[in-house]
Amino acid sequence: HLSELSINSQGGPSVANMSLSPNLSPDAKQSSPLISPLLNDPSCIRTDDEEEVKRKRFPTEKAYFIAKEVATTERTYLKDLEVITSWFQSAVSKEDCLPETLRNLIFSNFEPLHKFHTGFLKEIEQRLALW
């Protein structure tokens, strides 16, 4: 230890009495003023396992938010289909501005589309609930 220095006859420190042995911490690890004490604290050290878990979790979170966006888009699309099938179709029927054959041709595909997307939205919502 440097505290064990003695002064020689010329007024300087005596090298013979200097102890250059390293300071050992209680757990027998060499301590250094250059090493942060936080590095010895296991709660402050990030391991590769934690980083791997974080990387694996991020795509899952990203996929979840993408699925939520698909569900939101489906809800909007269904509302638009409902506007077309109920409001627009009934307005065209009342006004009698299109021949019935043309009206049937135009609107015949909206009901199957609406039915499919209603089921699709229910499936997405069920899967999101289980996520």
Short mmCIF file of N, CA and C in Angstrom, two decimals:
data_model
loop_
_atom_site.label_atom_id
_atom_site.label_comp_id
_atom_site.label_asym_id
_atom_site.label_seq_id
_atom_site.Cartn_x
_atom_site.Cartn_y
_atom_site.Cartn_z
N HIS A 1 0.84 -1.19 0.00
CA HIS A 1 0.00 0.00 0.00
C HIS A 1 0.88 1.23 0.00
N LEU A 2 0.40 2.28 -0.61
CA LEU A 2 1.15 3.52 -0.62
C LEU A 2 1.19 4.16 0.76
N SER A 3 0.29 3.80 1.63
CA SER A 3 0.28 4.35 2.99
C SER A 3 1.46 3.85 3.82
N GLU A 4 2.13 2.83 3.36
CA GLU A 4 3.27 2.27 4.08
C GLU A 4 4.59 2.88 3.62
N LEU A 5 4.55 4.02 2.98
CA LEU A 5 5.77 4.68 2.52
C LEU A 5 6.57 5.20 3.70
N SER A 6 7.83 5.14 3.55
CA SER A 6 8.69 5.78 4.55
C SER A 6 9.61 6.75 3.82
N ILE A 7 10.12 7.70 4.52
CA ILE A 7 10.99 8.71 3.93
C ILE A 7 12.44 8.25 4.12
N ASN A 8 13.22 8.27 3.01
CA ASN A 8 14.63 7.87 3.12
C ASN A 8 15.48 9.06 3.56
N SER A 9 16.77 8.87 3.63
CA SER A 9 17.68 9.90 4.14
C SER A 9 17.74 11.14 3.26
N GLN A 10 17.39 11.03 1.96
CA GLN A 10 17.41 12.19 1.09
C GLN A 10 16.08 12.93 1.11
N GLY A 11 15.15 12.55 1.90
CA GLY A 11 13.87 13.24 2.02
C GLY A 11 12.81 12.70 1.08
N GLY A 12 13.13 11.69 0.29
CA GLY A 12 12.16 11.12 -0.64
C GLY A 12 11.60 9.82 -0.13
N PRO A 13 10.63 9.27 -0.83
CA PRO A 13 10.05 8.01 -0.39
C PRO A 13 11.03 6.86 -0.57
N SER A 14 10.99 5.93 0.30
CA SER A 14 11.86 4.77 0.23
C SER A 14 11.16 3.68 -0.58
N VAL A 15 11.81 3.25 -1.66
CA VAL A 15 11.25 2.23 -2.53
C VAL A 15 11.23 0.88 -1.83
N ALA A 16 12.14 0.64 -0.97
CA ALA A 16 12.23 -0.65 -0.30
C ALA A 16 11.01 -0.92 0.56
N ASN A 17 10.41 0.10 1.11
CA ASN A 17 9.27 -0.10 1.99
C ASN A 17 7.93 0.00 1.28
N MET A 18 7.94 0.30 -0.01
CA MET A 18 6.69 0.44 -0.77
C MET A 18 6.06 -0.92 -1.00
N SER A 19 4.80 -0.98 -0.79
CA SER A 19 4.07 -2.21 -1.09
C SER A 19 3.26 -1.97 -2.35
N LEU A 20 3.55 -2.68 -3.41
CA LEU A 20 2.85 -2.52 -4.68
C LEU A 20 1.81 -3.61 -4.89
N SER A 21 1.46 -4.31 -3.86
CA SER A 21 0.45 -5.37 -4.00
C SER A 21 -0.91 -4.74 -4.28
N PRO A 22 -1.67 -5.36 -5.15
CA PRO A 22 -2.98 -4.80 -5.50
C PRO A 22 -3.97 -4.91 -4.35
N ASN A 23 -4.90 -4.01 -4.34
CA ASN A 23 -5.99 -4.02 -3.36
C ASN A 23 -6.99 -5.08 -3.80
N LEU A 24 -7.35 -5.99 -2.94
CA LEU A 24 -8.34 -7.00 -3.31
C LEU A 24 -9.64 -6.70 -2.60
N SER A 25 -10.73 -6.81 -3.35
CA SER A 25 -12.05 -6.59 -2.77
C SER A 25 -12.46 -7.84 -2.00
N PRO A 26 -13.52 -7.76 -1.19
CA PRO A 26 -13.94 -8.92 -0.39
C PRO A 26 -14.21 -10.17 -1.21
N ASP A 27 -14.65 -10.03 -2.45
CA ASP A 27 -14.93 -11.22 -3.25
C ASP A 27 -13.71 -11.67 -4.05
N ALA A 28 -12.52 -11.22 -3.63
CA ALA A 28 -11.24 -11.62 -4.21
C ALA A 28 -11.05 -11.16 -5.64
N LYS A 29 -11.80 -10.18 -6.08
CA LYS A 29 -11.59 -9.61 -7.41
C LYS A 29 -10.72 -8.38 -7.25
N GLN A 30 -9.87 -8.15 -8.21
CA GLN A 30 -9.00 -6.99 -8.15
C GLN A 30 -9.83 -5.73 -8.40
N SER A 31 -9.73 -4.76 -7.49
CA SER A 31 -10.47 -3.52 -7.71
C SER A 31 -9.55 -2.51 -8.35
N SER A 32 -10.12 -1.66 -9.13
CA SER A 32 -9.36 -0.64 -9.82
C SER A 32 -10.16 0.64 -9.81
N PRO A 33 -9.49 1.79 -9.67
CA PRO A 33 -10.23 3.05 -9.72
C PRO A 33 -10.81 3.31 -11.10
N LEU A 34 -10.34 2.57 -12.11
CA LEU A 34 -10.83 2.76 -13.47
C LEU A 34 -12.07 1.94 -13.77
N ILE A 35 -12.39 1.00 -12.90
CA ILE A 35 -13.56 0.14 -13.11
C ILE A 35 -14.69 0.65 -12.23
N SER A 36 -15.82 0.85 -12.84
CA SER A 36 -16.99 1.34 -12.11
C SER A 36 -17.49 0.28 -11.15
N PRO A 37 -17.88 0.67 -9.94
CA PRO A 37 -18.46 -0.31 -9.01
C PRO A 37 -19.76 -0.90 -9.54
N LEU A 38 -20.41 -0.21 -10.47
CA LEU A 38 -21.66 -0.73 -11.04
C LEU A 38 -21.43 -1.99 -11.86
N LEU A 39 -20.20 -2.15 -12.38
CA LEU A 39 -19.91 -3.35 -13.17
C LEU A 39 -19.93 -4.60 -12.31
N ASN A 40 -19.69 -4.45 -11.01
CA ASN A 40 -19.74 -5.60 -10.11
C ASN A 40 -21.14 -5.89 -9.61
N ASP A 41 -22.09 -4.99 -9.89
CA ASP A 41 -23.47 -5.16 -9.45
C ASP A 41 -24.23 -5.93 -10.52
N PRO A 42 -24.66 -7.17 -10.25
CA PRO A 42 -25.33 -7.98 -11.27
C PRO A 42 -26.62 -7.36 -11.80
N SER A 43 -27.28 -6.53 -11.01
CA SER A 43 -28.53 -5.94 -11.49
C SER A 43 -28.30 -4.84 -12.52
N CYS A 44 -27.08 -4.33 -12.64
CA CYS A 44 -26.79 -3.25 -13.57
C CYS A 44 -26.20 -3.75 -14.88
N ILE A 45 -25.90 -5.02 -14.96
CA ILE A 45 -25.25 -5.56 -16.15
C ILE A 45 -26.31 -6.14 -17.08
N ARG A 46 -26.27 -5.72 -18.34
CA ARG A 46 -27.16 -6.29 -19.36
C ARG A 46 -26.47 -7.50 -19.96
N THR A 47 -27.17 -8.56 -20.04
CA THR A 47 -26.59 -9.76 -20.63
C THR A 47 -27.06 -9.91 -22.06
N ASP A 48 -26.38 -10.77 -22.79
CA ASP A 48 -26.78 -11.05 -24.16
C ASP A 48 -28.17 -11.68 -24.20
N ASP A 49 -28.50 -12.45 -23.15
CA ASP A 49 -29.83 -13.08 -23.10
C ASP A 49 -30.93 -12.03 -23.06
N GLU A 50 -30.72 -10.98 -22.27
CA GLU A 50 -31.73 -9.91 -22.19
C GLU A 50 -31.89 -9.22 -23.53
N GLU A 51 -30.77 -8.98 -24.21
CA GLU A 51 -30.83 -8.35 -25.53
C GLU A 51 -31.56 -9.24 -26.52
N GLU A 52 -31.31 -10.54 -26.44
CA GLU A 52 -31.97 -11.49 -27.35
C GLU A 52 -33.47 -11.51 -27.11
N VAL A 53 -33.87 -11.50 -25.84
CA VAL A 53 -35.29 -11.48 -25.50
C VAL A 53 -35.93 -10.21 -26.04
N LYS A 54 -35.25 -9.09 -25.89
CA LYS A 54 -35.78 -7.81 -26.38
C LYS A 54 -35.94 -7.85 -27.90
N ARG A 55 -34.94 -8.40 -28.60
CA ARG A 55 -35.03 -8.49 -30.06
C ARG A 55 -36.15 -9.41 -30.50
N LYS A 56 -36.34 -10.51 -29.77
CA LYS A 56 -37.41 -11.45 -30.13
C LYS A 56 -38.78 -10.85 -29.84
N ARG A 57 -38.87 -10.05 -28.79
CA ARG A 57 -40.16 -9.48 -28.41
C ARG A 57 -40.57 -8.36 -29.36
N PHE A 58 -39.62 -7.59 -29.89
CA PHE A 58 -39.96 -6.46 -30.75
C PHE A 58 -40.74 -6.87 -31.99
N PRO A 59 -40.32 -7.90 -32.74
CA PRO A 59 -41.13 -8.27 -33.90
C PRO A 59 -42.54 -8.68 -33.52
N THR A 60 -42.70 -9.33 -32.36
CA THR A 60 -44.03 -9.71 -31.91
C THR A 60 -44.88 -8.47 -31.67
N GLU A 61 -44.31 -7.49 -31.01
CA GLU A 61 -45.03 -6.25 -30.77
C GLU A 61 -45.35 -5.56 -32.09
N LYS A 62 -44.39 -5.56 -32.99
CA LYS A 62 -44.59 -4.94 -34.30
C LYS A 62 -45.71 -5.66 -35.06
N ALA A 63 -45.70 -6.97 -35.03
CA ALA A 63 -46.74 -7.75 -35.71
C ALA A 63 -48.10 -7.48 -35.09
N TYR A 64 -48.14 -7.33 -33.78
CA TYR A 64 -49.41 -7.04 -33.10
C TYR A 64 -49.98 -5.71 -33.56
N PHE A 65 -49.14 -4.69 -33.65
CA PHE A 65 -49.62 -3.38 -34.08
C PHE A 65 -50.04 -3.40 -35.55
N ILE A 66 -49.38 -4.19 -36.35
CA ILE A 66 -49.79 -4.35 -37.75
C ILE A 66 -51.16 -5.02 -37.82
N ALA A 67 -51.36 -6.05 -37.02
CA ALA A 67 -52.65 -6.74 -36.99
C ALA A 67 -53.76 -5.80 -36.50
N LYS A 68 -53.44 -4.96 -35.52
CA LYS A 68 -54.44 -3.98 -35.05
C LYS A 68 -54.79 -3.00 -36.16
N GLU A 69 -53.80 -2.60 -36.95
CA GLU A 69 -54.05 -1.69 -38.06
C GLU A 69 -54.92 -2.36 -39.12
N VAL A 70 -54.69 -3.64 -39.39
CA VAL A 70 -55.53 -4.38 -40.34
C VAL A 70 -56.97 -4.42 -39.84
N ALA A 71 -57.15 -4.66 -38.54
CA ALA A 71 -58.50 -4.69 -37.96
C ALA A 71 -59.19 -3.33 -38.10
N THR A 72 -58.47 -2.27 -37.84
CA THR A 72 -59.03 -0.92 -37.97
C THR A 72 -59.43 -0.64 -39.42
N THR A 73 -58.57 -1.04 -40.34
CA THR A 73 -58.86 -0.85 -41.77
C THR A 73 -60.09 -1.65 -42.18
N GLU A 74 -60.21 -2.88 -41.69
CA GLU A 74 -61.38 -3.72 -42.00
C GLU A 74 -62.67 -3.08 -41.47
N ARG A 75 -62.63 -2.55 -40.26
CA ARG A 75 -63.82 -1.88 -39.71
C ARG A 75 -64.25 -0.71 -40.60
N THR A 76 -63.28 0.08 -41.02
CA THR A 76 -63.58 1.22 -41.90
C THR A 76 -64.15 0.73 -43.23
N TYR A 77 -63.55 -0.30 -43.79
CA TYR A 77 -64.01 -0.84 -45.06
C TYR A 77 -65.44 -1.37 -44.94
N LEU A 78 -65.75 -2.07 -43.84
CA LEU A 78 -67.11 -2.59 -43.62
C LEU A 78 -68.12 -1.45 -43.52
N LYS A 79 -67.76 -0.39 -42.84
CA LYS A 79 -68.67 0.76 -42.74
C LYS A 79 -68.92 1.37 -44.12
N ASP A 80 -67.86 1.44 -44.94
CA ASP A 80 -68.03 1.96 -46.30
C ASP A 80 -68.93 1.05 -47.13
N LEU A 81 -68.76 -0.27 -46.99
CA LEU A 81 -69.63 -1.20 -47.71
C LEU A 81 -71.08 -1.06 -47.25
N GLU A 82 -71.28 -0.85 -45.96
CA GLU A 82 -72.64 -0.67 -45.44
C GLU A 82 -73.28 0.60 -46.00
N VAL A 83 -72.50 1.64 -46.13
CA VAL A 83 -73.02 2.88 -46.73
C VAL A 83 -73.45 2.62 -48.16
N ILE A 84 -72.61 1.90 -48.91
CA ILE A 84 -72.94 1.62 -50.31
C ILE A 84 -74.18 0.73 -50.40
N THR A 85 -74.20 -0.36 -49.62
CA THR A 85 -75.31 -1.31 -49.75
C THR A 85 -76.62 -0.77 -49.21
N SER A 86 -76.58 -0.03 -48.13
CA SER A 86 -77.86 0.43 -47.58
C SER A 86 -78.27 1.80 -48.13
N TRP A 87 -77.43 2.77 -48.00
CA TRP A 87 -77.81 4.13 -48.39
C TRP A 87 -77.85 4.32 -49.90
N PHE A 88 -76.75 4.01 -50.55
CA PHE A 88 -76.68 4.28 -51.99
C PHE A 88 -77.64 3.38 -52.77
N GLN A 89 -77.67 2.10 -52.43
CA GLN A 89 -78.55 1.18 -53.14
C GLN A 89 -80.01 1.57 -52.95
N SER A 90 -80.39 1.92 -51.74
CA SER A 90 -81.79 2.30 -51.52
C SER A 90 -82.11 3.62 -52.22
N ALA A 91 -81.17 4.54 -52.28
CA ALA A 91 -81.41 5.81 -52.98
C ALA A 91 -81.58 5.58 -54.47
N VAL A 92 -80.76 4.71 -55.05
CA VAL A 92 -80.87 4.41 -56.48
C VAL A 92 -82.18 3.69 -56.77
N SER A 93 -82.58 2.80 -55.88
CA SER A 93 -83.84 2.07 -56.07
C SER A 93 -85.04 3.01 -56.00
N LYS A 94 -85.02 3.93 -55.05
CA LYS A 94 -86.14 4.87 -54.90
C LYS A 94 -86.26 5.81 -56.09
N GLU A 95 -85.14 6.26 -56.57
CA GLU A 95 -85.15 7.23 -57.68
C GLU A 95 -85.46 6.55 -59.02
N ASP A 96 -85.26 5.25 -59.04
CA ASP A 96 -85.49 4.49 -60.27
C ASP A 96 -84.72 5.10 -61.45
N CYS A 97 -83.46 5.49 -61.18
CA CYS A 97 -82.64 6.11 -62.22
C CYS A 97 -81.83 5.09 -63.01
N LEU A 98 -81.79 3.86 -62.53
CA LEU A 98 -81.10 2.79 -63.26
C LEU A 98 -82.07 1.66 -63.53
N PRO A 99 -81.94 1.02 -64.67
CA PRO A 99 -82.77 -0.16 -64.92
C PRO A 99 -82.43 -1.24 -63.89
N GLU A 100 -83.41 -2.05 -63.55
CA GLU A 100 -83.24 -3.07 -62.51
C GLU A 100 -82.12 -4.04 -62.83
N THR A 101 -81.97 -4.43 -64.09
CA THR A 101 -80.90 -5.39 -64.46
C THR A 101 -79.52 -4.77 -64.19
N LEU A 102 -79.36 -3.51 -64.53
CA LEU A 102 -78.08 -2.84 -64.28
C LEU A 102 -77.84 -2.66 -62.77
N ARG A 103 -78.89 -2.31 -62.07
CA ARG A 103 -78.81 -2.15 -60.62
C ARG A 103 -78.41 -3.47 -59.96
N ASN A 104 -79.02 -4.57 -60.38
CA ASN A 104 -78.68 -5.89 -59.84
C ASN A 104 -77.23 -6.27 -60.18
N LEU A 105 -76.81 -5.93 -61.38
CA LEU A 105 -75.44 -6.23 -61.79
C LEU A 105 -74.43 -5.46 -60.92
N ILE A 106 -74.71 -4.20 -60.68
CA ILE A 106 -73.80 -3.36 -59.88
C ILE A 106 -73.77 -3.81 -58.42
N PHE A 107 -74.92 -4.02 -57.83
CA PHE A 107 -74.99 -4.27 -56.39
C PHE A 107 -74.95 -5.74 -55.99
N SER A 108 -74.93 -6.65 -56.96
CA SER A 108 -74.99 -8.08 -56.62
C SER A 108 -73.74 -8.57 -55.88
N ASN A 109 -72.62 -7.94 -56.08
CA ASN A 109 -71.39 -8.40 -55.42
C ASN A 109 -71.16 -7.79 -54.05
N PHE A 110 -71.92 -6.77 -53.70
CA PHE A 110 -71.69 -6.11 -52.42
C PHE A 110 -72.08 -6.97 -51.22
N GLU A 111 -73.15 -7.70 -51.33
CA GLU A 111 -73.59 -8.54 -50.21
C GLU A 111 -72.58 -9.64 -49.89
N PRO A 112 -72.07 -10.41 -50.89
CA PRO A 112 -71.05 -11.42 -50.57
C PRO A 112 -69.76 -10.78 -50.03
N LEU A 113 -69.39 -9.61 -50.56
CA LEU A 113 -68.21 -8.91 -50.04
C LEU A 113 -68.40 -8.53 -48.57
N HIS A 114 -69.57 -8.00 -48.27
CA HIS A 114 -69.87 -7.59 -46.90
C HIS A 114 -69.85 -8.80 -45.96
N LYS A 115 -70.43 -9.89 -46.41
CA LYS A 115 -70.47 -11.11 -45.59
C LYS A 115 -69.05 -11.64 -45.32
N PHE A 116 -68.23 -11.69 -46.38
CA PHE A 116 -66.86 -12.17 -46.22
C PHE A 116 -66.07 -11.29 -45.24
N HIS A 117 -66.13 -9.98 -45.44
CA HIS A 117 -65.33 -9.07 -44.62
C HIS A 117 -65.84 -8.98 -43.18
N THR A 118 -67.12 -9.23 -42.96
CA THR A 118 -67.64 -9.29 -41.59
C THR A 118 -67.02 -10.49 -40.86
N GLY A 119 -66.97 -11.63 -41.52
CA GLY A 119 -66.34 -12.82 -40.94
C GLY A 119 -64.84 -12.63 -40.75
N PHE A 120 -64.20 -11.99 -41.72
CA PHE A 120 -62.77 -11.73 -41.64
C PHE A 120 -62.44 -10.83 -40.45
N LEU A 121 -63.24 -9.78 -40.26
CA LEU A 121 -63.03 -8.87 -39.13
C LEU A 121 -63.22 -9.60 -37.80
N LYS A 122 -64.24 -10.45 -37.71
CA LYS A 122 -64.46 -11.22 -36.47
C LYS A 122 -63.25 -12.10 -36.16
N GLU A 123 -62.71 -12.73 -37.19
CA GLU A 123 -61.54 -13.60 -37.00
C GLU A 123 -60.33 -12.80 -36.53
N ILE A 124 -60.10 -11.65 -37.13
CA ILE A 124 -58.97 -10.81 -36.71
C ILE A 124 -59.15 -10.38 -35.26
N GLU A 125 -60.35 -9.95 -34.90
CA GLU A 125 -60.61 -9.49 -33.53
C GLU A 125 -60.43 -10.62 -32.52
N GLN A 126 -60.85 -11.84 -32.89
CA GLN A 126 -60.66 -12.99 -31.99
C GLN A 126 -59.17 -13.28 -31.79
N ARG A 127 -58.42 -13.23 -32.86
CA ARG A 127 -56.98 -13.51 -32.74
C ARG A 127 -56.26 -12.42 -31.96
N LEU A 128 -56.68 -11.18 -32.15
CA LEU A 128 -56.08 -10.09 -31.37
C LEU A 128 -56.38 -10.24 -29.89
N ALA A 129 -57.58 -10.70 -29.57
CA ALA A 129 -57.95 -10.90 -28.17
C ALA A 129 -57.11 -12.00 -27.52
N LEU A 130 -56.67 -12.97 -28.29
CA LEU A 130 -55.86 -14.07 -27.76
C LEU A 130 -54.36 -13.76 -27.77
N TRP A 131 -53.95 -12.67 -28.39
CA TRP A 131 -52.53 -12.34 -28.55
C TRP A 131 -51.87 -12.15 -27.24
#
